[in-house]
Short mmCIF file of C-alpha atoms in Angstrom, two decimals:
data_model
loop_
_atom_site.label_atom_id
_atom_site.label_comp_id
_atom_site.label_asym_id
_atom_site.label_seq_id
_atom_site.Cartn_x
_atom_site.Cartn_y
_atom_site.Cartn_z
CA MET A 1 -23.12 128.09 104.06
CA THR A 2 -26.75 129.18 103.34
CA VAL A 3 -28.03 129.59 99.79
CA HIS A 4 -30.84 132.25 99.61
CA LYS A 5 -33.14 131.58 96.61
CA ALA A 6 -34.21 134.54 94.53
CA GLN A 7 -37.49 135.99 95.76
CA ILE A 8 -39.12 139.42 95.64
CA GLY A 9 -42.62 140.74 96.16
CA ARG A 10 -45.59 139.99 98.37
CA TYR A 11 -48.01 137.13 98.31
CA TYR A 12 -51.74 137.14 98.82
CA GLU A 13 -51.32 136.24 102.52
CA ASP A 14 -49.05 139.41 103.01
CA PHE A 15 -51.93 141.77 102.36
CA ALA A 16 -54.71 142.93 104.63
CA LEU A 17 -57.61 145.23 104.12
CA GLY A 18 -56.63 148.77 104.99
CA ASP A 19 -52.88 148.24 104.55
CA VAL A 20 -51.10 151.21 102.97
CA PHE A 21 -47.89 150.68 101.13
CA GLN A 22 -45.64 153.64 100.61
CA HIS A 23 -43.69 152.18 97.68
CA PRO A 24 -39.96 152.59 98.30
CA PHE A 25 -38.73 154.25 95.12
CA GLY A 26 -39.10 157.67 93.63
CA ARG A 27 -38.39 158.43 89.96
CA THR A 28 -37.35 161.80 88.48
CA ILE A 29 -38.64 162.30 84.97
CA GLY A 30 -36.14 163.52 82.45
CA GLU A 31 -36.71 165.23 79.20
CA SER A 32 -35.54 162.27 77.20
CA ASP A 33 -37.91 159.98 79.19
CA ASN A 34 -40.82 162.11 78.09
CA THR A 35 -39.68 162.58 74.55
CA TRP A 36 -38.93 158.88 73.97
CA PHE A 37 -42.22 157.75 75.54
CA THR A 38 -44.18 160.29 73.48
CA LEU A 39 -42.54 159.29 70.23
CA LEU A 40 -42.67 155.57 71.00
CA THR A 41 -46.40 155.74 71.53
CA LEU A 42 -46.93 157.97 68.46
CA ASN A 43 -48.53 160.82 70.51
CA THR A 44 -48.30 163.77 68.22
CA ASN A 45 -49.51 166.40 70.72
CA GLN A 46 -46.76 169.07 70.60
CA ASN A 47 -47.26 169.96 74.20
CA HIS A 48 -45.17 166.84 75.09
CA PHE A 49 -42.14 167.52 72.87
CA ASN A 50 -42.10 171.08 71.47
CA ALA A 51 -40.95 173.60 74.00
CA ASP A 52 -41.74 176.61 71.76
CA PHE A 53 -45.34 175.37 71.15
CA ALA A 54 -45.83 174.43 74.85
CA ALA A 55 -44.62 177.87 76.00
CA ARG A 56 -47.79 179.31 74.54
CA SER A 57 -50.03 176.85 76.45
CA PRO A 58 -51.68 177.56 79.85
CA THR A 59 -48.87 175.65 81.61
CA GLY A 60 -46.25 177.59 79.77
CA LYS A 61 -43.94 174.61 79.46
CA VAL A 62 -43.68 171.07 78.13
CA ILE A 63 -46.05 168.78 80.05
CA VAL A 64 -45.21 165.10 80.68
CA ASN A 65 -47.22 162.65 78.61
CA SER A 66 -50.03 161.38 80.79
CA GLY A 67 -49.46 157.80 79.51
CA LEU A 68 -45.93 158.05 80.93
CA THR A 69 -47.22 159.35 84.28
CA VAL A 70 -49.61 156.38 84.56
CA ALA A 71 -46.98 153.89 83.52
CA LEU A 72 -44.35 155.31 85.89
CA VAL A 73 -46.59 155.34 88.94
CA LEU A 74 -47.82 151.84 88.06
CA GLY A 75 -44.23 150.64 87.86
CA LEU A 76 -43.40 152.20 91.22
CA SER A 77 -46.18 150.15 92.82
CA VAL A 78 -45.19 146.76 91.35
CA ILE A 79 -42.56 145.93 94.15
CA ASP A 80 -45.38 145.82 96.72
CA ILE A 81 -48.68 145.20 94.87
CA SER A 82 -48.06 143.02 91.77
CA GLN A 83 -44.46 141.58 91.77
CA THR A 84 -46.08 138.17 92.30
CA ALA A 85 -48.99 138.82 89.92
CA LEU A 86 -50.41 136.32 87.48
CA LEU A 87 -52.72 138.84 85.80
CA ASN A 88 -53.76 142.45 86.01
CA LEU A 89 -57.55 142.23 85.97
CA GLY A 90 -58.33 145.95 85.44
CA TRP A 91 -57.90 149.55 86.18
CA THR A 92 -60.84 151.89 86.91
CA ASP A 93 -61.34 155.59 87.86
CA ILE A 94 -58.04 156.85 86.40
CA ARG A 95 -57.73 160.53 87.42
CA LEU A 96 -55.06 162.91 86.27
CA THR A 97 -55.30 165.57 88.98
CA HIS A 98 -52.22 167.72 88.63
CA PRO A 99 -49.87 168.34 85.68
CA VAL A 100 -46.41 166.67 85.67
CA PHE A 101 -43.35 168.32 84.25
CA VAL A 102 -39.90 167.37 83.21
CA GLY A 103 -37.88 167.43 86.43
CA ASP A 104 -40.64 166.28 88.69
CA THR A 105 -40.02 163.31 90.95
CA LEU A 106 -42.91 160.94 91.37
CA TYR A 107 -43.71 158.66 94.29
CA ALA A 108 -46.53 156.14 94.74
CA GLU A 109 -48.61 154.68 97.52
CA SER A 110 -51.46 152.12 97.61
CA LEU A 111 -54.30 151.28 99.91
CA ILE A 112 -55.69 147.70 99.89
CA THR A 113 -59.49 148.06 99.54
CA GLU A 114 -60.68 144.53 98.76
CA MET A 115 -59.40 140.96 98.92
CA ARG A 116 -60.73 137.60 98.04
CA GLU A 117 -59.48 134.11 97.12
CA SER A 118 -59.68 133.12 93.50
CA ALA A 119 -62.59 130.86 92.65
CA SER A 120 -60.82 129.42 89.60
CA ARG A 121 -57.20 129.33 90.77
CA PRO A 122 -56.73 127.85 94.35
CA TYR A 123 -53.08 129.01 94.28
CA ALA A 124 -54.06 132.69 93.87
CA GLY A 125 -56.01 135.51 95.47
CA ILE A 126 -57.35 138.77 94.07
CA ILE A 127 -56.60 142.17 95.57
CA THR A 128 -57.98 145.56 94.81
CA ALA A 129 -55.87 148.64 95.61
CA ARG A 130 -56.33 152.34 95.26
CA THR A 131 -53.05 153.79 94.04
CA ARG A 132 -52.03 157.40 93.82
CA GLY A 133 -48.92 159.18 92.55
CA LEU A 134 -47.45 162.16 94.34
CA ASN A 135 -44.90 164.68 93.09
CA GLN A 136 -41.99 165.91 95.17
CA ASP A 137 -44.19 168.68 96.68
CA GLY A 138 -46.88 166.17 97.79
CA ASP A 139 -49.35 167.05 95.08
CA GLU A 140 -51.43 164.14 93.97
CA VAL A 141 -50.87 163.81 90.22
CA VAL A 142 -52.69 160.60 89.30
CA SER A 143 -54.85 157.93 90.96
CA TRP A 144 -56.80 154.82 90.07
CA THR A 145 -58.22 151.68 91.41
CA ARG A 146 -56.57 148.47 90.22
CA THR A 147 -57.50 144.76 90.66
CA VAL A 148 -54.77 142.17 90.32
CA MET A 149 -54.49 138.44 90.79
CA VAL A 150 -51.37 137.39 92.87
CA TYR A 151 -49.94 134.14 93.82
CA LYS A 152 -50.41 132.65 97.27
CA ARG A 153 -47.23 131.86 99.21
CA ASP A 154 -47.37 128.06 98.44
CA ALA A 155 -48.00 128.45 94.65
CA PRO A 156 -45.30 126.52 92.81
CA ASN A 157 -45.45 128.78 89.71
CA ASP A 158 -42.96 131.47 90.72
CA LYS A 159 -40.50 129.27 92.62
CA ASN A 160 -37.23 127.67 91.54
CA TYR A 161 -36.81 129.76 88.41
CA PHE A 162 -33.16 130.60 88.97
CA PRO A 163 -30.97 128.46 86.70
CA SER A 164 -28.40 126.06 88.03
CA ALA A 165 -24.88 126.89 86.91
CA LYS A 166 -23.42 124.22 84.58
CA THR A 167 -20.08 124.67 86.36
CA GLY A 168 -21.67 123.87 89.67
CA PRO A 169 -22.55 125.89 92.82
CA MET A 170 -20.51 128.89 93.97
CA THR A 171 -18.14 128.09 96.79
CA ALA A 172 -16.12 130.20 99.22
#
């Protein structure tokens, strides 16, 4: 019997300049997603939650809160870019290039643009990625550059976190 320890994500050594990651999940935005996020963040712009008000706007319908768009595309990229992150170091050049509406499905992809080993943490490296979100029609809806510090493969910090069962190991 082989026990496979819990592990997900990519380590610093798994990245190379010019790599493109088409992140595996898409996510359709529902009305409740947009309403909850908008109310949770105290965004009082009625274009995000009042269909009657939004019908009079240039888009003619409720537009998804841009904070939700950014957060969702960021989340879609985590599995490949920052699952093994220690720290997000920054985002720059955030661009919202196409409106997002309830019912749209978003996808994300990232291009590795810079890499270097950490000077202060020998168990980590720093990667910079250009990430963009696409809707179901292929329209780019958002983009940014993000710098993140990720563990190297031999870093001890993210290993052996799964608890041992007090009743002992599972058996066949």
